[in-house]
Short mmCIF file of C-alpha atoms in Angstrom, two decimals:
data_model
loop_
_atom_site.label_atom_id
_atom_site.label_comp_id
_atom_site.label_asym_id
_atom_site.label_seq_id
_atom_site.Cartn_x
_atom_site.Cartn_y
_atom_site.Cartn_z
CA UNK W 1 91.29 109.53 80.41
CA UNK W 2 88.52 112.44 81.53
CA UNK W 3 85.12 112.23 83.41
CA UNK W 4 82.95 111.62 80.62
CA UNK W 5 85.73 107.70 79.46
CA UNK W 6 85.78 107.14 82.67
CA UNK W 7 82.20 107.01 83.50
CA UNK W 8 80.89 105.63 79.80
CA UNK W 9 83.40 103.13 80.75
CA UNK W 10 82.43 102.10 83.98
CA UNK W 11 78.44 102.29 82.50
CA UNK W 12 79.87 99.33 80.15
CA UNK W 13 81.88 97.04 82.42
CA UNK W 14 78.80 97.60 85.21
CA UNK W 15 75.39 98.14 83.59
CA UNK W 16 73.55 95.20 84.66
CA UNK W 17 74.72 95.43 88.22
CA UNK W 18 73.38 99.36 87.96
CA UNK W 19 70.57 99.02 86.24
CA UNK W 20 69.10 95.43 88.37
CA UNK W 21 69.76 97.20 92.12
CA UNK W 22 68.63 101.20 90.70
CA UNK W 23 65.38 99.22 89.65
CA UNK W 24 64.56 97.82 92.66
CA UNK W 25 65.76 101.04 94.49
CA UNK W 26 63.46 102.52 92.02
CA UNK W 27 59.74 99.87 92.14
CA UNK W 28 61.18 100.75 96.79
CA UNK W 29 60.51 104.29 95.60
CA UNK W 30 57.17 104.99 94.02
CA UNK W 31 55.33 101.78 96.02
CA UNK W 32 56.38 103.73 99.54
CA UNK W 33 54.99 107.62 97.66
CA UNK W 34 51.99 105.99 96.65
CA UNK W 35 51.42 104.24 99.75
CA UNK W 36 51.44 107.14 101.46
CA UNK W 37 50.49 109.41 98.78
CA UNK W 38 46.74 107.77 98.51
CA UNK W 39 44.23 107.74 100.89
CA UNK W 40 43.24 104.57 101.94
CA UNK W 41 46.45 103.65 103.00
CA UNK W 42 45.42 103.97 106.77
CA UNK W 43 44.61 100.67 106.38
CA UNK W 44 47.53 98.90 104.79
CA UNK W 45 50.11 101.13 107.48
CA UNK W 46 51.38 97.87 109.28
CA UNK W 47 52.19 96.23 105.66
CA UNK W 48 53.16 99.35 103.89
CA UNK W 49 55.67 100.25 107.35
CA UNK W 50 57.33 96.08 107.39
CA UNK W 51 58.40 96.89 103.47
CA UNK W 52 59.69 100.18 104.06
CA UNK W 53 61.82 98.40 106.98
CA UNK W 54 63.13 96.23 104.92
CA UNK W 55 64.36 98.54 101.81
CA UNK W 56 65.64 100.24 104.04
CA UNK W 57 67.59 97.99 106.43
CA UNK W 58 68.48 96.00 102.97
CA UNK W 59 69.52 98.99 100.10
CA UNK W 60 73.02 99.19 102.21
CA UNK W 61 73.79 95.83 101.87
CA UNK W 62 72.57 95.23 97.78
CA UNK W 63 75.11 98.11 97.69
CA UNK W 64 77.98 97.23 98.67
CA UNK W 65 77.17 92.98 97.36
CA UNK W 66 76.40 94.58 94.20
CA UNK W 67 78.40 97.25 93.22
CA UNK W 68 81.20 97.28 95.85
CA UNK W 69 82.55 94.01 96.69
CA UNK W 70 83.19 93.07 92.80
CA UNK W 71 84.67 96.96 91.43
CA UNK W 72 88.29 95.23 92.24
CA UNK W 73 87.19 91.48 92.71
CA UNK W 74 86.56 90.79 89.09
CA UNK W 75 89.77 92.85 87.92
CA UNK W 76 92.08 90.62 90.22
CA UNK W 77 89.79 87.80 90.12
CA UNK W 78 90.17 88.14 85.37
CA UNK W 79 93.30 89.01 85.49
CA UNK W 80 92.48 92.14 83.54
CA UNK W 81 93.62 94.31 86.34
CA UNK W 82 97.05 94.56 84.83
CA UNK W 83 95.91 95.82 81.52
CA UNK W 84 93.05 98.47 82.77
CA UNK W 85 95.86 99.99 85.88
CA UNK W 86 99.05 99.89 83.00
CA UNK W 87 97.88 102.43 80.55
CA UNK W 88 97.89 106.21 80.96
CA UNK W 89 95.49 105.11 84.45
CA UNK W 90 97.20 104.40 87.14
CA UNK W 91 94.80 102.85 90.05
CA UNK W 92 94.75 104.63 92.59
CA UNK W 93 92.42 107.19 89.73
CA UNK W 94 90.83 104.48 88.56
CA UNK W 95 89.71 103.43 91.76
CA UNK W 96 88.86 107.32 92.82
CA UNK W 97 86.56 107.09 89.06
CA UNK W 98 84.82 104.14 89.76
CA UNK W 99 83.95 105.71 93.03
CA UNK W 100 82.74 108.70 92.14
CA UNK W 101 80.14 107.51 89.97
CA UNK W 102 79.40 104.31 92.36
CA UNK W 103 79.18 106.91 95.29
CA UNK W 104 77.10 109.28 93.34
CA UNK W 105 74.44 106.86 92.26
CA UNK W 106 73.82 105.54 96.24
CA UNK W 107 74.00 108.94 97.77
CA UNK W 108 71.53 109.55 95.21
CA UNK W 109 69.34 105.99 95.28
CA UNK W 110 69.66 106.49 99.29
CA UNK W 111 68.55 109.65 99.67
CA UNK W 112 65.25 108.96 97.55
CA UNK W 113 64.64 105.90 99.55
CA UNK W 114 65.41 107.54 102.75
CA UNK W 115 62.78 109.75 102.41
CA UNK W 116 59.36 107.35 102.76
CA UNK W 117 58.61 104.42 105.76
CA UNK W 118 55.69 103.26 103.93
CA UNK W 119 53.38 105.58 106.96
CA UNK W 120 50.21 107.47 106.28
CA UNK W 121 50.49 110.71 107.83
CA UNK W 122 53.24 112.84 109.21
CA UNK W 123 53.57 111.53 112.82
CA UNK W 124 57.39 109.96 113.62
CA UNK W 125 57.76 107.11 115.99
CA UNK W 126 61.99 105.21 116.99
CA UNK W 127 60.10 102.50 114.57
CA UNK W 128 60.83 105.12 111.83
CA UNK W 129 64.64 105.37 112.18
CA UNK W 130 65.69 104.03 109.68
CA UNK W 131 62.71 106.49 107.57
CA UNK W 132 66.03 109.00 106.69
CA UNK W 133 67.84 110.33 104.15
CA UNK W 134 71.00 110.93 106.02
CA UNK W 135 70.73 107.82 107.64
CA UNK W 136 70.10 105.94 104.30
CA UNK W 137 72.96 107.77 102.78
CA UNK W 138 75.63 107.00 105.95
CA UNK W 139 74.60 103.29 105.39
CA UNK W 140 74.95 103.06 101.38
CA UNK W 141 78.53 104.19 101.61
CA UNK W 142 79.46 102.41 104.49
CA UNK W 143 78.65 99.75 102.33
CA UNK W 144 79.88 100.65 99.29
CA UNK W 145 83.23 100.36 101.07
CA UNK W 146 83.27 97.47 103.25
CA UNK W 147 82.27 95.80 99.76
CA UNK W 148 85.91 97.35 98.12
CA UNK W 149 87.61 96.66 101.01
CA UNK W 150 86.69 92.52 101.10
CA UNK W 151 86.96 92.51 97.38
CA UNK W 152 90.50 93.84 97.23
CA UNK W 153 91.28 91.71 99.66
CA UNK W 154 89.73 88.14 98.87
CA UNK W 155 89.94 88.74 95.32
CA UNK W 156 87.07 86.43 94.70
CA UNK W 157 84.05 88.48 93.40
CA UNK W 158 81.32 85.30 95.15
CA UNK W 159 83.59 85.11 98.35
CA UNK W 160 83.22 88.76 98.70
CA UNK W 161 79.65 89.31 98.35
CA UNK W 162 79.17 86.39 101.43
CA UNK W 163 81.08 88.71 103.14
CA UNK W 164 80.36 91.38 102.67
CA UNK W 165 76.63 90.84 103.28
CA UNK W 166 77.53 88.43 106.75
CA UNK W 167 80.13 91.69 107.72
CA UNK W 168 77.18 94.22 107.10
CA UNK W 169 74.87 92.62 108.50
CA UNK W 170 76.70 92.33 111.91
CA UNK W 171 77.69 96.18 111.74
CA UNK W 172 73.58 96.97 111.64
CA UNK W 173 72.93 94.85 114.62
CA UNK W 174 76.13 96.66 116.73
CA UNK W 175 74.81 100.04 115.78
CA UNK W 176 70.94 99.30 116.31
CA UNK W 177 71.41 97.80 119.47
CA UNK W 178 73.97 98.63 121.23
CA UNK W 179 75.40 102.39 119.88
CA UNK W 180 72.40 104.10 118.62
CA UNK W 181 70.24 104.21 122.42
CA UNK W 182 73.13 105.69 124.13
CA UNK W 183 74.64 108.93 121.57
CA UNK W 184 73.29 110.77 124.32
CA UNK W 185 72.75 110.04 128.16
CA UNK W 186 68.94 108.98 128.63
CA UNK W 187 66.42 110.87 130.57
CA UNK W 188 65.00 108.36 133.41
CA UNK W 189 61.62 108.98 135.06
CA UNK W 190 61.34 107.94 138.78
CA UNK W 191 57.95 106.99 140.88
CA UNK W 192 57.96 105.59 144.38
CA UNK W 193 55.59 102.53 145.41
CA UNK W 194 52.37 103.97 144.98
CA UNK W 195 52.82 105.16 141.71
CA UNK W 196 53.95 104.37 138.68
CA UNK W 197 56.13 105.35 136.01
CA UNK W 198 54.85 106.78 132.95
CA UNK W 199 57.14 107.52 129.69
CA UNK W 200 55.99 110.45 127.73
CA UNK W 201 54.28 109.52 124.39
CA UNK W 202 56.55 107.74 121.81
CA UNK W 203 60.25 107.79 124.16
CA UNK W 204 62.09 105.27 123.05
CA UNK W 205 62.02 102.48 126.65
CA UNK W 206 65.87 101.71 127.52
CA UNK W 207 65.82 99.66 130.59
CA UNK W 208 63.72 99.81 133.98
CA UNK W 209 64.57 98.93 137.74
CA UNK W 210 64.97 99.82 141.02
CA UNK W 211 65.45 103.83 142.69
CA UNK W 212 67.32 103.85 145.83
CA UNK W 213 67.24 107.29 148.05
CA UNK W 214 69.52 108.80 146.26
CA UNK W 215 67.72 108.42 143.26
CA UNK W 216 70.57 106.36 141.85
CA UNK W 217 69.58 102.65 140.65
CA UNK W 218 69.79 99.69 142.80
CA UNK W 219 70.08 95.77 142.56
CA UNK W 220 67.11 93.52 143.05
CA UNK W 221 68.68 92.12 146.26
CA UNK W 222 69.02 87.81 146.44
CA UNK W 223 66.36 87.03 149.47
CA UNK W 224 64.62 89.19 147.32
CA UNK W 225 64.57 86.67 143.93
CA UNK W 226 62.48 84.08 144.80
CA UNK W 227 59.31 85.00 145.89
CA UNK W 228 56.83 85.14 143.38
CA UNK W 229 56.42 89.36 143.64
CA UNK W 230 59.61 90.93 143.27
CA UNK W 231 58.18 94.06 143.74
CA UNK W 232 56.80 93.51 147.27
CA UNK W 233 60.35 92.10 148.42
CA UNK W 234 61.92 94.86 147.86
CA UNK W 235 59.16 97.79 149.22
CA UNK W 236 58.51 95.08 152.40
CA UNK W 237 62.85 95.70 153.56
CA UNK W 238 62.79 99.07 152.77
CA UNK W 239 65.77 98.02 149.74
CA UNK W 240 64.23 100.90 147.65
CA UNK W 241 61.98 103.84 147.53
CA UNK W 242 60.55 103.17 143.87
CA UNK W 243 61.03 102.11 140.28
CA UNK W 244 62.66 104.09 138.14
CA UNK W 245 62.46 103.91 133.35
CA UNK W 246 65.05 104.60 131.20
CA UNK W 247 64.35 105.82 128.26
CA UNK W 248 65.39 108.46 124.51
CA UNK W 249 63.09 111.34 124.35
CA UNK W 250 61.02 111.61 120.92
CA UNK W 251 62.82 115.33 120.57
CA UNK W 252 66.59 113.35 120.33
CA UNK W 253 65.61 111.39 117.44
CA UNK W 254 66.90 114.24 115.05
CA UNK W 255 70.00 114.44 116.42
CA UNK W 256 70.74 110.96 116.81
CA UNK W 257 69.99 110.34 112.96
CA UNK W 258 72.97 112.70 112.58
CA UNK W 259 75.14 111.12 114.86
CA UNK W 260 74.14 107.91 113.22
CA UNK W 261 75.54 109.38 110.45
CA UNK W 262 78.37 110.93 111.58
CA UNK W 263 79.55 107.79 112.54
CA UNK W 264 79.09 105.67 109.21
CA UNK W 265 80.86 108.34 107.84
CA UNK W 266 83.60 107.83 110.08
CA UNK W 267 83.67 104.38 108.83
CA UNK W 268 83.58 104.52 105.75
CA UNK W 269 86.62 106.50 105.46
CA UNK W 270 88.11 105.06 107.24
CA UNK W 271 87.55 101.47 105.32
CA UNK W 272 88.45 103.64 101.55
CA UNK W 273 91.50 105.39 103.49
CA UNK W 274 93.33 101.46 104.42
CA UNK W 275 91.57 100.93 100.42
CA UNK W 276 93.15 103.40 99.04
CA UNK W 277 96.79 102.86 100.95
CA UNK W 278 97.05 99.34 99.40
CA UNK W 279 96.35 100.20 96.10
CA UNK W 280 99.15 102.96 96.09
CA UNK W 281 101.73 100.73 97.93
CA UNK W 282 100.71 97.68 95.96
CA UNK W 283 100.03 95.65 98.88
CA UNK W 284 96.63 93.97 97.33
CA UNK W 285 97.11 93.74 93.53
CA UNK W 286 101.15 93.50 92.37
CA UNK W 287 101.04 91.24 90.21
CA UNK W 288 103.95 88.58 90.47
CA UNK W 289 105.33 86.65 87.64
CA UNK W 290 103.24 84.16 86.74
CA UNK W 291 100.32 86.44 86.94
CA UNK W 292 101.47 88.85 83.88
CA UNK W 293 100.32 86.39 81.85
CA UNK W 294 97.14 86.95 80.13
CA UNK W 295 96.58 83.53 79.57
CA UNK W 296 95.65 79.92 81.06
CA UNK W 297 99.42 79.33 83.53
CA UNK W 298 101.98 77.44 81.67
CA UNK W 299 104.10 75.50 84.75
CA UNK W 300 107.40 76.07 84.43
CA UNK W 301 109.63 72.96 83.32
CA UNK W 302 112.22 72.11 86.50
CA UNK W 303 115.40 72.67 84.78
CA UNK W 304 117.45 69.97 86.96
CA UNK W 305 114.35 66.82 86.27
CA UNK W 306 114.66 67.73 82.89
CA UNK W 307 118.55 68.26 82.47
CA UNK W 308 119.24 64.29 84.22
CA UNK W 309 116.46 62.34 82.32
CA UNK W 310 117.04 63.71 78.42
CA UNK W 311 120.72 62.34 77.11
CA UNK W 312 123.31 64.83 75.95
CA UNK W 313 123.00 66.18 72.02
CA UNK W 314 126.33 64.49 70.22
CA UNK W 315 128.58 67.11 68.81
CA UNK W 316 128.29 65.74 65.01
CA UNK W 317 124.48 66.45 64.81
CA UNK W 318 124.67 69.65 66.54
CA UNK W 319 123.83 72.08 63.60
CA UNK W 320 125.37 75.44 64.06
CA UNK W 321 124.07 78.35 63.06
CA UNK W 322 127.48 79.74 61.87
CA UNK W 323 127.53 78.41 57.10
CA UNK W 324 130.42 75.78 57.27
CA UNK W 325 133.69 76.18 55.70
CA UNK W 326 134.16 74.90 51.82
CA UNK W 327 136.65 72.03 51.66
CA UNK W 328 139.71 73.17 49.63
CA UNK W 329 140.56 71.22 46.91
CA UNK W 330 142.23 67.95 46.45
CA UNK W 331 145.85 68.88 44.68
CA UNK W 332 145.82 66.71 41.44
CA UNK W 333 148.33 63.28 41.70
CA UNK W 334 151.50 64.26 39.22
CA UNK W 335 152.06 61.15 36.89
CA UNK W 336 155.00 59.86 37.46
CA UNK W 337 157.44 59.63 34.13
CA UNK W 338 157.73 56.02 32.22
CA UNK W 339 161.00 54.55 32.80
CA UNK W 340 162.07 54.09 29.09
CA UNK W 341 162.66 51.18 27.30
CA UNK W 342 164.04 49.32 24.18
CA UNK W 343 161.93 49.41 21.42
CA UNK W 344 161.05 45.92 20.05
CA UNK W 345 162.15 44.63 16.82
CA UNK W 346 159.73 45.20 14.76
CA UNK W 347 159.08 48.72 15.88
CA UNK W 348 160.30 51.54 13.71
CA UNK W 349 161.38 54.65 16.15
CA UNK W 350 160.84 58.52 14.50
CA UNK W 351 165.15 58.90 14.85
CA UNK W 352 165.41 55.58 12.53
CA UNK W 353 162.71 57.25 10.07
CA UNK W 354 164.49 60.16 10.01
CA UNK W 355 167.92 58.99 9.39
CA UNK W 356 166.69 57.04 6.52
CA UNK W 357 165.35 59.75 5.14
CA UNK W 358 168.53 61.72 5.08
CA UNK W 359 170.23 58.86 3.80
CA UNK W 360 168.24 58.85 0.48
#
């Protein structure tokens, strides 16, 4: 099967899912670009930025839930995989072709969605981290691979969609909160007691605390945590020389976006490697003898119970498939000769008649 035939087959099977997600993405792209292009967009920047963040956060989940999860789960649930993968296209080739189609569409739409953030102007902050084509492509590919794997393992479309959404949200939160701020060691600004640490403009503040004499963070003393003003206590007992603030400068945001794309790409490659290994080895879809029937499953009767309950047929009633032999003709009975008896007085026999003629 060539690529054109596979694209046509994918469109025929998944045209409603492709049309739905594609329509939502195109409307979001048009809305973001329109807000940024219009001059009065400055008055609606918070609203535009909010909708942009919602769309860019949820697009990967939509791709995983409505494109990735049903891809294999529907074939396994409806038991059409035995026909789809049992002809001239193997299961691995079938999946590879489908992923090329869905992956290409996801990358194209994600790249367009990442081009806008709903704000007017070119000033970018850490709040617009999601408004990047590489980040959106990485998360769209991650959602697609996660949905395919969950669908292969669950074999149910509804379950695969629900689990995909939950796991995708968990992965996004872990990457955004626990991993993203520390792709590179943070910078630190230290100020003495008479000054206040100032974070550079548009820097991402990560944490603050007290700095010791060696300019390293020191914990707050236990006896200084009870008073109302903890800072005054730390200064009075000379437990620190000042305060510090850790931050990520805005100049690093581009490199952090590339790093997040690479992390998503590595996770995607790992998930797809597991999927193809299962498909190649038959661990996730190999049918049993009962699943090969396309109709509803018919329970197999238990032979012991039926043999015990049914009476054994008599040999006289059984009909054999072989033709019955024709019965041999019975020999006719041979008539026994009657014993000779003396003729009656009034009777004339043939010898007497002949003797009388001879005498005359």
